Short mmCIF file of C-alpha atoms and ligand atoms in Angstrom, two decimals:
data_model
loop_
_atom_site.label_atom_id
_atom_site.label_comp_id
_atom_site.label_asym_id
_atom_site.label_seq_id
_atom_site.Cartn_x
_atom_site.Cartn_y
_atom_site.Cartn_z
CA MET B 1 -3.11 -27.81 77.48
CA LYS B 2 -0.90 -24.84 78.03
CA LEU B 3 -2.62 -21.51 77.91
CA ARG B 4 -0.82 -18.28 77.66
CA LEU B 5 -2.38 -14.90 77.94
CA ARG B 6 -1.10 -12.48 75.38
CA ALA B 7 -1.88 -9.13 76.86
CA ARG B 8 0.12 -7.03 74.50
CA CYS B 9 -1.14 -3.61 73.79
CA LEU B 10 -2.55 -3.85 70.29
CA ILE B 11 -4.73 -1.18 68.75
CA ASN B 12 -7.31 -2.26 66.24
CA PHE B 13 -7.27 -0.94 62.71
CA ALA B 14 -10.30 1.25 63.11
CA ALA B 15 -8.86 2.90 66.19
CA LEU B 16 -5.59 3.52 64.40
CA VAL B 17 -7.32 5.27 61.54
CA THR B 18 -9.40 7.31 63.93
CA ILE B 19 -6.45 8.33 66.07
CA PHE B 20 -3.82 8.99 63.45
CA GLY B 21 -5.63 9.62 60.18
CA GLY B 22 -3.64 9.14 57.02
CA SER B 23 -0.48 11.04 57.81
CA LEU B 24 1.64 8.40 59.47
CA ILE B 25 4.34 7.88 56.92
CA GLY B 26 6.24 10.85 55.62
CA PRO B 27 7.27 11.25 51.99
CA ASP B 28 10.92 10.90 53.07
CA ALA B 29 10.36 7.13 53.05
CA TYR B 30 10.38 6.87 49.26
CA ALA B 31 13.98 6.34 48.29
CA GLN B 32 13.00 5.53 44.70
CA PRO B 33 9.70 5.42 42.84
CA PRO B 34 8.45 1.83 42.77
CA GLY B 35 6.83 1.99 39.33
CA ASP B 36 3.46 0.34 38.86
CA TRP B 37 2.31 -2.72 40.77
CA ILE B 38 -0.48 -5.28 41.09
CA ASP B 39 -2.80 -5.50 44.08
CA ALA B 40 -3.78 -9.16 44.36
CA HIS B 41 -6.22 -8.84 47.25
CA PHE B 42 -8.88 -6.18 46.97
CA HIS B 43 -12.53 -5.88 48.00
CA LEU B 44 -15.33 -3.97 46.31
CA VAL B 45 -18.28 -4.28 48.67
CA ALA B 46 -21.85 -3.39 47.74
CA ASP B 47 -25.24 -5.01 48.31
CA LYS B 48 -25.70 -8.35 46.54
CA ASP B 49 -26.95 -7.87 42.96
CA ASP B 50 -26.76 -4.04 43.15
CA LEU B 51 -24.78 -3.97 39.93
CA GLU B 52 -24.89 -0.19 39.65
CA SER B 53 -23.20 0.15 43.02
CA PHE B 54 -20.53 -2.39 42.08
CA ASP B 55 -19.89 -0.32 38.96
CA GLU B 56 -19.61 2.82 41.09
CA ALA B 57 -17.17 1.01 43.42
CA ALA B 58 -15.11 -0.12 40.40
CA ARG B 59 -14.87 3.45 39.11
CA MET B 60 -13.80 4.66 42.57
CA ALA B 61 -11.17 1.91 42.65
CA LEU B 62 -9.87 2.78 39.16
CA GLU B 63 -9.44 6.40 40.17
CA SER B 64 -7.36 5.45 43.19
CA MET B 65 -5.44 2.88 41.10
CA ASP B 66 -4.43 5.60 38.65
CA ALA B 67 -3.30 7.81 41.53
CA ALA B 68 -1.26 5.05 43.19
CA GLY B 69 0.27 3.43 40.09
CA ILE B 70 -1.71 0.19 40.43
CA ARG B 71 -1.85 -1.74 37.18
CA THR B 72 -4.38 -4.43 38.12
CA ILE B 73 -6.49 -5.39 41.14
CA ALA B 74 -7.85 -8.85 41.93
CA ILE B 75 -11.26 -8.37 43.54
CA MET B 76 -13.12 -10.92 45.61
CA SER B 77 -15.86 -11.17 48.17
CA PRO B 78 -14.55 -11.18 51.74
CA PRO B 79 -14.88 -14.63 53.36
CA ARG B 80 -18.53 -14.55 54.41
CA PRO B 81 -20.07 -16.68 57.15
CA LYS B 82 -23.42 -16.59 55.32
CA GLU B 83 -24.25 -16.47 51.62
CA ASN B 84 -23.55 -13.06 50.11
CA PHE B 85 -22.54 -11.52 46.81
CA ASP B 86 -19.98 -13.40 44.73
CA ILE B 87 -18.93 -13.58 41.09
CA GLU B 88 -22.42 -12.94 39.72
CA SER B 89 -22.28 -9.44 41.23
CA ILE B 90 -18.72 -8.62 40.14
CA ALA B 91 -18.36 -10.39 36.77
CA GLY B 92 -19.88 -7.32 35.06
CA VAL B 93 -17.18 -4.92 36.20
CA VAL B 94 -14.49 -7.46 35.35
CA LYS B 95 -15.86 -7.71 31.84
CA LYS B 96 -16.19 -3.94 31.53
CA TYR B 97 -12.89 -2.87 33.10
CA GLY B 98 -10.70 -5.91 32.44
CA PRO B 99 -7.76 -6.44 32.34
CA ARG B 100 -7.34 -3.81 35.06
CA ILE B 101 -9.82 -5.65 37.28
CA VAL B 102 -9.80 -9.44 37.58
CA MET B 103 -11.76 -11.57 40.04
CA LEU B 104 -11.50 -14.52 42.37
CA GLY B 105 -14.65 -16.33 43.45
CA GLY B 106 -16.07 -18.22 46.38
CA GLY B 107 -15.94 -15.79 49.31
CA GLY B 108 -19.71 -15.31 49.23
CA THR B 109 -20.68 -18.86 48.15
CA LEU B 110 -18.05 -21.55 48.82
CA ASN B 111 -16.92 -20.00 52.10
CA PRO B 112 -20.41 -19.98 53.67
CA MET B 113 -20.87 -23.62 52.59
CA LEU B 114 -17.53 -24.46 54.19
CA GLN B 115 -18.33 -22.67 57.47
CA GLU B 116 -21.75 -24.34 57.58
CA ALA B 117 -20.27 -27.79 56.88
CA ALA B 118 -17.71 -27.31 59.66
CA ARG B 119 -20.53 -27.22 62.20
CA SER B 120 -21.43 -30.87 61.58
CA SER B 121 -19.21 -33.91 61.92
CA VAL B 122 -19.88 -35.45 58.50
CA VAL B 123 -19.94 -33.90 55.05
CA SER B 124 -22.73 -35.44 52.99
CA GLU B 125 -22.30 -36.40 49.35
CA GLU B 126 -24.94 -33.82 48.48
CA VAL B 127 -22.92 -31.02 50.15
CA ARG B 128 -19.74 -32.16 48.39
CA ARG B 129 -21.51 -32.21 45.06
CA ARG B 130 -22.98 -28.73 45.51
CA PHE B 131 -19.64 -27.35 46.67
CA ALA B 132 -17.78 -28.86 43.70
CA GLU B 133 -20.39 -27.65 41.22
CA THR B 134 -20.18 -24.11 42.62
CA ALA B 135 -16.39 -24.19 42.41
CA GLN B 136 -16.47 -25.40 38.81
CA ARG B 137 -18.96 -22.69 37.89
CA ILE B 138 -16.74 -20.00 39.42
CA ILE B 139 -13.79 -20.97 37.24
CA ALA B 140 -16.02 -21.38 34.16
CA SER B 141 -17.16 -17.77 34.76
CA GLY B 142 -13.64 -16.49 34.30
CA ALA B 143 -12.36 -16.25 37.89
CA LYS B 144 -8.57 -16.39 38.21
CA GLY B 145 -8.81 -18.47 41.37
CA PHE B 146 -10.76 -19.01 44.58
CA GLY B 147 -11.04 -16.42 47.32
CA GLU B 148 -11.37 -15.16 49.82
CA ILE B 149 -11.66 -18.43 51.69
CA ALA B 150 -11.20 -18.50 55.48
CA ALA B 151 -9.87 -21.35 57.56
CA HIS B 152 -9.31 -19.10 60.59
CA HIS B 153 -10.52 -15.53 60.68
CA VAL B 154 -10.58 -13.55 63.92
CA SER B 155 -13.14 -10.82 64.43
CA LEU B 156 -11.75 -7.27 64.56
CA THR B 157 -14.99 -5.40 65.15
CA PRO B 158 -18.38 -6.56 66.49
CA SER B 159 -19.77 -6.52 62.92
CA HIS B 160 -16.88 -8.63 61.58
CA GLY B 161 -17.32 -12.40 61.80
CA TYR B 162 -15.25 -15.05 63.56
CA GLU B 163 -14.71 -18.14 61.38
CA SER B 164 -12.82 -21.32 62.14
CA VAL B 165 -12.55 -24.50 60.08
CA PRO B 166 -9.69 -27.03 60.13
CA ALA B 167 -7.52 -26.16 57.13
CA ASP B 168 -7.60 -29.83 56.16
CA HIS B 169 -11.41 -29.98 56.24
CA PRO B 170 -12.69 -32.38 53.53
CA LEU B 171 -14.20 -29.47 51.55
CA LEU B 172 -10.90 -27.57 51.56
CA LEU B 173 -9.09 -30.69 50.35
CA LEU B 174 -11.73 -30.97 47.61
CA LEU B 175 -11.26 -27.30 46.69
CA ALA B 176 -7.50 -27.84 46.58
CA ASP B 177 -7.98 -30.62 44.03
CA ILE B 178 -10.33 -28.52 41.89
CA ALA B 179 -7.87 -25.60 42.02
CA ALA B 180 -5.06 -27.91 40.92
CA GLN B 181 -7.20 -29.29 38.11
CA HIS B 182 -7.65 -25.75 36.73
CA ASP B 183 -4.17 -24.55 37.71
CA VAL B 184 -5.54 -21.62 39.73
CA PRO B 185 -4.62 -20.48 43.26
CA ILE B 186 -6.67 -20.34 46.46
CA ASP B 187 -6.51 -17.08 48.41
CA LEU B 188 -6.67 -18.19 52.03
CA HIS B 189 -7.32 -16.09 55.11
CA PHE B 190 -5.60 -17.96 57.91
CA ASP B 191 -4.81 -16.29 61.23
CA PRO B 192 -2.18 -18.72 62.53
CA VAL B 193 -2.16 -20.05 66.07
CA SER B 194 0.96 -22.03 66.97
CA GLU B 195 -0.37 -23.25 70.31
CA ASP B 196 -3.67 -23.07 72.20
CA VAL B 197 -3.87 -19.58 73.63
CA GLU B 198 -6.34 -17.44 75.51
CA LYS B 199 -7.87 -14.76 73.34
CA PRO B 200 -5.64 -11.66 73.47
CA ALA B 201 -7.28 -8.78 75.33
CA THR B 202 -7.02 -6.70 72.17
CA LEU B 203 -9.33 -9.04 70.25
CA SER B 204 -12.22 -7.67 72.23
CA SER B 205 -14.98 -8.42 69.71
CA PRO B 206 -17.48 -10.72 71.48
CA LYS B 207 -17.51 -12.96 68.41
CA ASN B 208 -14.05 -14.32 69.19
CA PRO B 209 -13.96 -17.46 71.38
CA PRO B 210 -12.17 -17.34 74.77
CA VAL B 211 -9.49 -19.79 73.57
CA LEU B 212 -7.88 -19.85 70.12
CA LYS B 213 -6.80 -23.37 69.13
CA GLU B 214 -3.58 -24.50 67.48
CA ASN B 215 -4.19 -24.70 63.72
CA ILE B 216 -0.86 -24.86 61.85
CA LYS B 217 -0.74 -28.64 61.51
CA GLY B 218 -4.03 -28.65 59.59
CA LEU B 219 -2.63 -26.09 57.16
CA GLU B 220 0.46 -28.23 56.64
CA ARG B 221 -1.80 -31.17 55.77
CA LEU B 222 -3.74 -29.02 53.29
CA LEU B 223 -0.50 -27.93 51.62
CA ALA B 224 0.79 -31.50 51.47
CA HIS B 225 -2.53 -32.87 50.17
CA ASN B 226 -1.92 -31.78 46.58
CA ARG B 227 1.40 -30.15 45.74
CA LYS B 228 -0.05 -28.85 42.48
CA THR B 229 -2.40 -26.57 44.46
CA ARG B 230 -1.04 -23.05 44.88
CA ILE B 231 -2.13 -21.61 48.22
CA VAL B 232 -1.77 -17.85 48.69
CA TRP B 233 -1.80 -17.17 52.42
CA ALA B 234 -3.22 -13.66 52.76
CA HIS B 235 -2.19 -10.73 54.97
CA ALA B 236 1.48 -11.47 55.70
CA GLY B 237 2.98 -8.52 57.54
CA VAL B 238 0.28 -7.69 60.07
CA ASP B 239 -0.80 -10.08 62.77
CA PRO B 240 -3.80 -9.60 65.05
CA VAL B 241 -3.02 -12.64 67.25
CA GLY B 242 0.78 -12.72 67.58
CA PHE B 243 1.94 -15.86 65.75
CA PHE B 244 2.18 -14.63 62.12
CA THR B 245 5.90 -13.95 62.36
CA PRO B 246 8.69 -13.85 59.76
CA LYS B 247 10.07 -16.98 61.44
CA LEU B 248 6.84 -18.91 60.86
CA ALA B 249 6.60 -17.68 57.25
CA ARG B 250 10.20 -18.74 56.59
CA GLU B 251 9.67 -22.21 58.05
CA MET B 252 6.45 -22.76 56.11
CA LEU B 253 7.97 -21.56 52.81
CA GLY B 254 10.91 -23.89 53.37
CA ARG B 255 8.65 -26.88 53.93
CA HIS B 256 5.95 -26.16 51.34
CA PRO B 257 6.93 -25.35 47.74
CA ASN B 258 3.26 -24.68 46.84
CA LEU B 259 2.85 -21.86 49.37
CA TRP B 260 2.81 -18.13 48.54
CA PHE B 261 1.99 -15.09 50.64
CA SER B 262 0.21 -11.86 49.82
CA VAL B 263 1.63 -8.96 51.77
CA ARG B 264 -0.47 -6.45 53.71
CA PRO B 265 2.50 -4.66 55.20
CA THR B 266 1.12 -1.94 57.44
CA GLY B 267 -0.80 -2.19 60.67
CA PRO B 268 -0.67 -1.14 64.27
CA THR B 269 0.34 -4.53 65.70
CA PRO B 270 3.85 -5.12 67.05
CA GLY B 271 6.21 -6.66 64.50
CA ALA B 272 4.36 -5.30 61.44
CA MET B 273 6.39 -5.50 58.24
CA VAL B 274 6.00 -1.74 57.72
CA PRO B 275 5.04 -0.14 61.03
CA PRO B 276 3.10 3.11 60.84
CA LYS B 277 5.99 4.74 62.66
CA GLY B 278 9.59 3.67 62.84
CA PRO B 279 11.81 1.42 60.76
CA ILE B 280 10.75 -1.34 58.40
CA ASN B 281 10.94 -4.80 59.96
CA GLU B 282 14.15 -6.25 58.52
CA ALA B 283 13.35 -9.79 59.68
CA TRP B 284 10.42 -9.75 57.23
CA ILE B 285 12.56 -8.18 54.49
CA ALA B 286 15.08 -11.01 54.90
CA VAL B 287 12.31 -13.57 54.19
CA LEU B 288 11.25 -11.62 51.09
CA ARG B 289 14.86 -11.63 49.88
CA ASP B 290 15.32 -15.35 50.56
CA PHE B 291 12.04 -16.31 48.84
CA PRO B 292 11.76 -13.65 46.12
CA ASP B 293 9.28 -15.62 43.98
CA ARG B 294 6.81 -16.40 46.73
CA PHE B 295 5.30 -13.03 47.65
CA VAL B 296 2.77 -10.73 46.02
CA ILE B 297 1.14 -7.53 47.24
CA GLY B 298 -2.41 -7.75 48.61
CA SER B 299 -3.54 -4.55 50.27
CA ASP B 300 -6.87 -5.95 51.55
CA ASN B 301 -8.30 -2.52 50.80
CA PHE B 302 -12.06 -2.03 50.71
CA VAL B 303 -13.98 0.30 48.43
CA VAL B 304 -17.59 0.85 49.46
CA PRO B 305 -20.04 2.90 47.35
CA ALA B 306 -22.52 5.36 48.83
CA ARG B 307 -25.61 3.13 48.58
CA TYR B 308 -24.22 0.14 50.56
CA THR B 309 -26.58 -0.88 53.38
CA GLY B 310 -24.79 -3.84 55.04
CA PRO B 311 -22.79 -4.06 58.29
CA ASP B 312 -20.31 -1.27 59.00
CA ALA B 313 -17.05 -3.30 58.98
CA PRO B 314 -16.31 -2.71 55.25
CA ARG B 315 -16.73 1.06 55.72
CA ILE B 316 -14.42 1.02 58.74
CA PHE B 317 -11.82 -0.96 56.77
CA ALA B 318 -12.17 1.36 53.77
CA GLN B 319 -10.76 4.16 55.94
CA ARG B 320 -7.40 2.43 56.28
CA ALA B 321 -6.79 2.23 52.50
CA GLU B 322 -4.59 5.29 52.27
CA VAL B 323 -2.33 4.27 55.16
CA GLN B 324 -1.98 0.77 53.71
CA ARG B 325 -1.18 2.08 50.24
CA ARG B 326 1.52 4.34 51.60
CA GLY B 327 2.97 1.39 53.48
CA ILE B 328 3.04 -0.66 50.25
CA LEU B 329 4.80 2.14 48.35
CA ARG B 330 7.25 2.51 51.21
CA LEU B 331 7.94 -1.25 51.15
CA LEU B 332 8.44 -1.39 47.37
CA SER B 333 10.76 1.62 47.50
CA HIS B 334 12.77 -0.03 50.23
CA LEU B 335 13.44 -3.22 48.25
CA PRO B 336 16.19 -3.63 45.64
CA PRO B 337 14.65 -2.85 42.20
CA ASP B 338 14.65 -6.45 40.95
CA LEU B 339 12.92 -7.70 44.10
CA ALA B 340 10.43 -4.80 44.01
CA ARG B 341 9.57 -5.78 40.44
CA ARG B 342 9.01 -9.42 41.34
CA ILE B 343 6.91 -8.71 44.41
CA GLY B 344 5.27 -5.67 42.84
CA TYR B 345 3.90 -7.44 39.75
CA GLU B 346 5.92 -10.26 38.15
CA ASN B 347 5.00 -12.89 40.74
CA ALA B 348 1.33 -11.92 40.60
CA GLU B 349 1.29 -12.14 36.79
CA ARG B 350 2.63 -15.67 36.99
CA LEU B 351 0.62 -16.82 40.00
CA TYR B 352 -2.75 -15.60 38.69
CA ARG B 353 -1.86 -16.12 35.00
CA LEU B 354 -2.76 -12.55 34.20
CA ASN B 355 -1.26 -12.56 30.74
CA ARG B 356 -3.54 -15.15 29.21
ZN1 ZN M 401 -8.78 -11.56 54.77
#
């Protein structure tokens, strides 16, 4: 086993926000107004079943959507290690504020079942049955797909979990088949690791293991398992480990016609699609141009209402929203108008079937 220490100087998101605030990208970046757009990966986080707080979060989100020209957001629970809120807490705001807010389901129910199942070597029939029933209920409740589901999720702060499950775990293959049956996508958090590697020094959270294991082959098996399943690989553009490169994205898109990416363009890590300072990464732009139908925008922004009492990670992440939104507007302005339209909203409308 070859181990390589990646000791690059990365700064975590929270530190970036603290150090630089929201003034990283000047208005000179906007060559042309991008028009409105769809944010396909968005988190409202409140305490489970505190419906009033979810409503407050939705109103806060709508205000910022109006300011930033966002037509629709797809909200979902982050991929939780233990059971947490899911569609039952957010269906109300979707009903009330739809079609501007749509939901994906499973981050607070299916994902904990998956992480739990990954700790034992066999998946019992009972677990499979419960998992499938939950998945069916999510779609019956009006979710546009499954998410956020994690196959590999590194921890960015001590209150942010580490999760690792083979992407071809039997429950993910089962979920792929259920998604295909309903013609809905799976939003997948997958921090890629191309070869076994020692944990980068920058991933200092004690929840991360000392060695990160190769995981791409499992994802390829998941994608090949059912070609009718649309997998949306989240967070293209920013890479906390060092392997989520334009080259990898290009290769995977070439091999897997059922793969899409949602773009979170701005972050402090080297090679970001839209760096906080300096020029846009043209290697990423070339992939967007070559696969114009396979990308959507997914800011990964968090909105957290005043009364939330859980761990502090969502509040830390909520601080980066403004920087990320500016990065998205800068990206859309940088693209040729037809490509900006596709990535800005047309692809998302088709992928999530937002018009029906
Ligand atoms: Zn994620």
